[in-house]
mmCIF file of C-alpha atoms in Angstrom:
data_model
loop_
_atom_site.group_PDB
_atom_site.id
_atom_site.type_symbol
_atom_site.label_atom_id
_atom_site.label_comp_id
_atom_site.label_asym_id
_atom_site.label_seq_id
_atom_site.Cartn_x
_atom_site.Cartn_y
_atom_site.Cartn_z
ATOM 1 C CA UNK A 1 4.679 -7.011 72.688
ATOM 2 C CA UNK A 2 2.856 -5.348 69.815
ATOM 3 C CA UNK A 3 3.994 -6.394 66.374
ATOM 4 C CA UNK A 4 4.320 -3.493 63.951
ATOM 5 C CA UNK A 5 3.125 -4.107 60.386
ATOM 6 C CA UNK A 6 5.816 -2.705 58.057
ATOM 7 C CA UNK A 7 4.267 -4.020 54.820
ATOM 8 C CA UNK A 8 3.863 -1.230 52.325
ATOM 9 C CA UNK A 9 1.323 -1.613 49.554
ATOM 10 C CA UNK A 10 -0.553 0.484 47.058
ATOM 11 C CA UNK A 11 -4.033 1.562 47.954
ATOM 12 C CA UNK A 12 -6.948 0.761 45.715
ATOM 13 C CA UNK A 13 -7.223 4.427 44.677
ATOM 14 C CA UNK A 14 -3.571 4.532 43.614
ATOM 15 C CA UNK A 15 -4.016 1.406 41.495
ATOM 16 C CA UNK A 16 -7.151 2.829 39.876
ATOM 17 C CA UNK A 17 -5.323 6.070 39.124
ATOM 18 C CA UNK A 18 -2.534 4.157 37.361
ATOM 19 C CA UNK A 19 -5.079 2.188 35.333
ATOM 20 C CA UNK A 20 -6.862 5.401 34.293
ATOM 21 C CA UNK A 21 -3.583 7.035 33.212
ATOM 22 C CA UNK A 22 -2.566 3.967 31.199
ATOM 23 C CA UNK A 23 -5.995 3.860 29.554
ATOM 24 C CA UNK A 24 -5.739 7.507 28.505
ATOM 25 C CA UNK A 25 -2.281 6.881 27.038
ATOM 26 C CA UNK A 26 -3.577 3.877 25.095
ATOM 27 C CA UNK A 27 -6.604 5.783 23.801
ATOM 28 C CA UNK A 28 -4.273 8.438 22.412
ATOM 29 C CA UNK A 29 -1.428 6.212 21.199
ATOM 30 C CA UNK A 30 -3.197 3.273 19.538
ATOM 31 C CA UNK A 31 -4.994 5.271 16.784
ATOM 32 C CA UNK A 32 -1.771 7.101 15.958
ATOM 33 C CA UNK A 33 0.170 3.850 15.709
ATOM 34 C CA UNK A 34 -2.522 2.239 13.588
ATOM 35 C CA UNK A 35 -2.601 5.325 11.342
ATOM 36 C CA UNK A 36 1.160 5.149 10.866
ATOM 37 C CA UNK A 37 0.961 1.450 10.009
ATOM 38 C CA UNK A 38 -1.848 2.143 7.523
ATOM 39 C CA UNK A 39 0.098 4.972 5.855
ATOM 40 C CA UNK A 40 3.184 2.774 5.628
ATOM 41 C CA UNK A 41 1.184 -0.046 4.053
ATOM 42 C CA UNK A 42 -0.326 2.347 1.505
ATOM 43 C CA UNK A 43 3.071 3.825 0.614
ATOM 44 C CA UNK A 44 4.538 0.340 0.243
ATOM 45 C CA UNK A 45 1.800 -0.549 -2.244
ATOM 46 C CA UNK A 46 2.469 2.660 -4.214
ATOM 47 C CA UNK A 47 6.172 1.769 -4.382
ATOM 48 C CA UNK A 48 5.224 -1.696 -5.674
ATOM 49 C CA UNK A 49 3.364 0.076 -8.483
ATOM 50 C CA UNK A 50 6.387 2.282 -9.212
ATOM 51 C CA UNK A 51 8.650 -0.755 -9.400
ATOM 52 C CA UNK A 52 6.284 -2.469 -11.836
ATOM 53 C CA UNK A 53 6.165 0.678 -13.987
ATOM 54 C CA UNK A 54 9.979 0.979 -14.075
ATOM 55 C CA UNK A 55 10.503 -2.665 -14.936
ATOM 56 C CA UNK A 56 7.796 -2.659 -17.630
ATOM 57 C CA UNK A 57 9.315 0.420 -19.279
ATOM 58 C CA UNK A 58 12.850 -1.006 -19.045
ATOM 59 C CA UNK A 59 11.754 -4.264 -20.644
ATOM 60 C CA UNK A 60 9.798 -2.408 -23.342
ATOM 61 C CA UNK A 61 12.902 -0.373 -24.218
ATOM 62 C CA UNK A 62 15.120 -3.484 -24.254
ATOM 63 C CA UNK A 63 12.694 -5.174 -26.642
ATOM 64 C CA UNK A 64 12.970 -2.225 -29.026
ATOM 65 C CA UNK A 65 9.631 -0.564 -28.214
ATOM 66 C CA UNK A 66 7.829 -2.724 -30.765
ATOM 67 C CA UNK A 67 4.104 -2.006 -30.577
ATOM 68 C CA UNK A 68 1.828 -2.237 -27.605
ATOM 69 C CA UNK A 69 2.514 -4.456 -24.628
ATOM 70 C CA UNK A 70 0.056 -5.809 -22.076
ATOM 71 C CA UNK A 71 0.910 -7.522 -18.779
ATOM 72 C CA UNK A 72 -1.744 -9.212 -16.654
ATOM 73 C CA UNK A 73 -1.440 -10.202 -12.990
ATOM 74 C CA UNK A 74 -3.935 -12.753 -11.675
ATOM 75 C CA UNK A 75 -3.888 -14.235 -8.174
ATOM 76 C CA UNK A 76 -0.433 -12.795 -7.481
ATOM 77 C CA UNK A 77 1.336 -14.156 -10.592
ATOM 78 C CA UNK A 78 1.803 -12.961 -14.150
ATOM 79 C CA UNK A 79 -0.520 -14.525 -16.709
ATOM 80 C CA UNK A 80 1.378 -14.714 -19.987
ATOM 81 C CA UNK A 81 4.275 -12.293 -20.397
ATOM 82 C CA UNK A 82 6.016 -11.460 -17.135
ATOM 83 C CA UNK A 83 8.351 -8.878 -15.660
ATOM 84 C CA UNK A 84 11.446 -9.529 -13.577
ATOM 85 C CA UNK A 85 10.467 -7.905 -10.267
ATOM 86 C CA UNK A 86 11.488 -8.696 -6.710
ATOM 87 C CA UNK A 87 9.043 -9.067 -3.858
ATOM 88 C CA UNK A 88 5.384 -9.924 -3.754
ATOM 89 C CA UNK A 89 3.172 -9.038 -6.666
ATOM 90 C CA UNK A 90 -0.258 -7.516 -6.119
ATOM 91 C CA UNK A 91 -3.222 -9.885 -6.214
ATOM 92 C CA UNK A 92 -4.523 -8.605 -9.546
ATOM 93 C CA UNK A 93 -3.654 -5.989 -12.104
ATOM 94 C CA UNK A 94 -2.881 -4.806 -15.587
ATOM 95 C CA UNK A 95 -0.027 -2.896 -17.127
ATOM 96 C CA UNK A 96 -0.429 -1.443 -20.599
ATOM 97 C CA UNK A 97 2.265 0.236 -22.711
ATOM 98 C CA UNK A 98 1.302 1.922 -25.981
ATOM 99 C CA UNK A 99 3.426 2.271 -29.141
ATOM 100 C CA UNK A 100 4.953 5.535 -27.846
ATOM 101 C CA UNK A 101 6.031 3.995 -24.547
ATOM 102 C CA UNK A 102 3.276 5.591 -22.461
ATOM 103 C CA UNK A 103 2.167 3.353 -19.626
ATOM 104 C CA UNK A 104 -1.071 2.796 -17.711
ATOM 105 C CA UNK A 105 -1.251 0.721 -14.548
ATOM 106 C CA UNK A 106 -4.004 -0.696 -12.400
ATOM 107 C CA UNK A 107 -3.116 -3.068 -9.556
ATOM 108 C CA UNK A 108 -5.005 -4.185 -6.482
ATOM 109 C CA UNK A 109 -4.732 -6.357 -3.421
ATOM 110 C CA UNK A 110 -7.271 -7.069 -0.683
ATOM 111 C CA UNK A 111 -6.919 -3.534 0.681
ATOM 112 C CA UNK A 112 -5.603 -1.079 -1.923
ATOM 113 C CA UNK A 113 -6.002 -0.063 -5.544
ATOM 114 C CA UNK A 114 -3.164 1.729 -7.340
ATOM 115 C CA UNK A 115 -3.741 3.421 -10.674
ATOM 116 C CA UNK A 116 -1.641 5.343 -13.154
ATOM 117 C CA UNK A 117 -3.293 6.949 -16.151
ATOM 118 C CA UNK A 118 -1.466 6.721 -19.464
ATOM 119 C CA UNK A 119 -1.034 10.515 -19.491
ATOM 120 C CA UNK A 120 0.026 10.904 -15.865
ATOM 121 C CA UNK A 121 3.289 10.252 -14.078
ATOM 122 C CA UNK A 122 1.649 9.889 -10.671
ATOM 123 C CA UNK A 123 0.450 6.629 -9.141
ATOM 124 C CA UNK A 124 -2.647 7.166 -7.032
ATOM 125 C CA UNK A 125 -3.488 4.678 -4.282
ATOM 126 C CA UNK A 126 -6.922 4.468 -2.702
ATOM 127 C CA UNK A 127 -9.067 1.940 -0.898
ATOM 128 C CA UNK A 128 -11.625 1.499 -3.696
ATOM 129 C CA UNK A 129 -10.621 -2.001 -4.796
ATOM 130 C CA UNK A 130 -13.952 -2.584 -6.576
ATOM 131 C CA UNK A 131 -13.299 0.236 -9.074
ATOM 132 C CA UNK A 132 -9.734 -0.631 -9.971
ATOM 133 C CA UNK A 133 -9.930 -0.684 -13.759
ATOM 134 C CA UNK A 134 -7.157 0.183 -16.191
ATOM 135 C CA UNK A 135 -7.639 3.693 -17.617
ATOM 136 C CA UNK A 136 -6.107 4.249 -21.061
ATOM 137 C CA UNK A 137 -8.544 6.957 -22.086
ATOM 138 C CA UNK A 138 -7.505 10.399 -23.257
ATOM 139 C CA UNK A 139 -8.242 12.955 -20.542
ATOM 140 C CA UNK A 140 -10.774 15.658 -21.358
ATOM 141 C CA UNK A 141 -9.452 19.202 -21.551
ATOM 142 C CA UNK A 142 -11.195 22.353 -20.451
#
């Protein structure tokens, strides 16, 4: 009697085809996922800057807006005067408020630099952590 082999299996070509399809999907998906994670991380750092700005202005108003105020962040903690903020602080930074309540901000971590000029409302985040200096200068006009 002849025994019939009923085992069904994938051929080598079918397995290679599946591997090729999965590789193509990964090549397309991974950069998009990493880009989304990067954008989220950048936006989170910008929001940290916004929260520091809001708290610094609130505290300045509560203290009667008396003169200039300077906050320094070193190694993730405030050096000297501090602000009551939740969450992690950036690694380093400065917050400056002038007599009129105008605020400049410069904060950085190992990846991002966030800056706000004293005459701007916008916080700009970029990857240039080596040029993350506080800018309190008056902008030039055309």
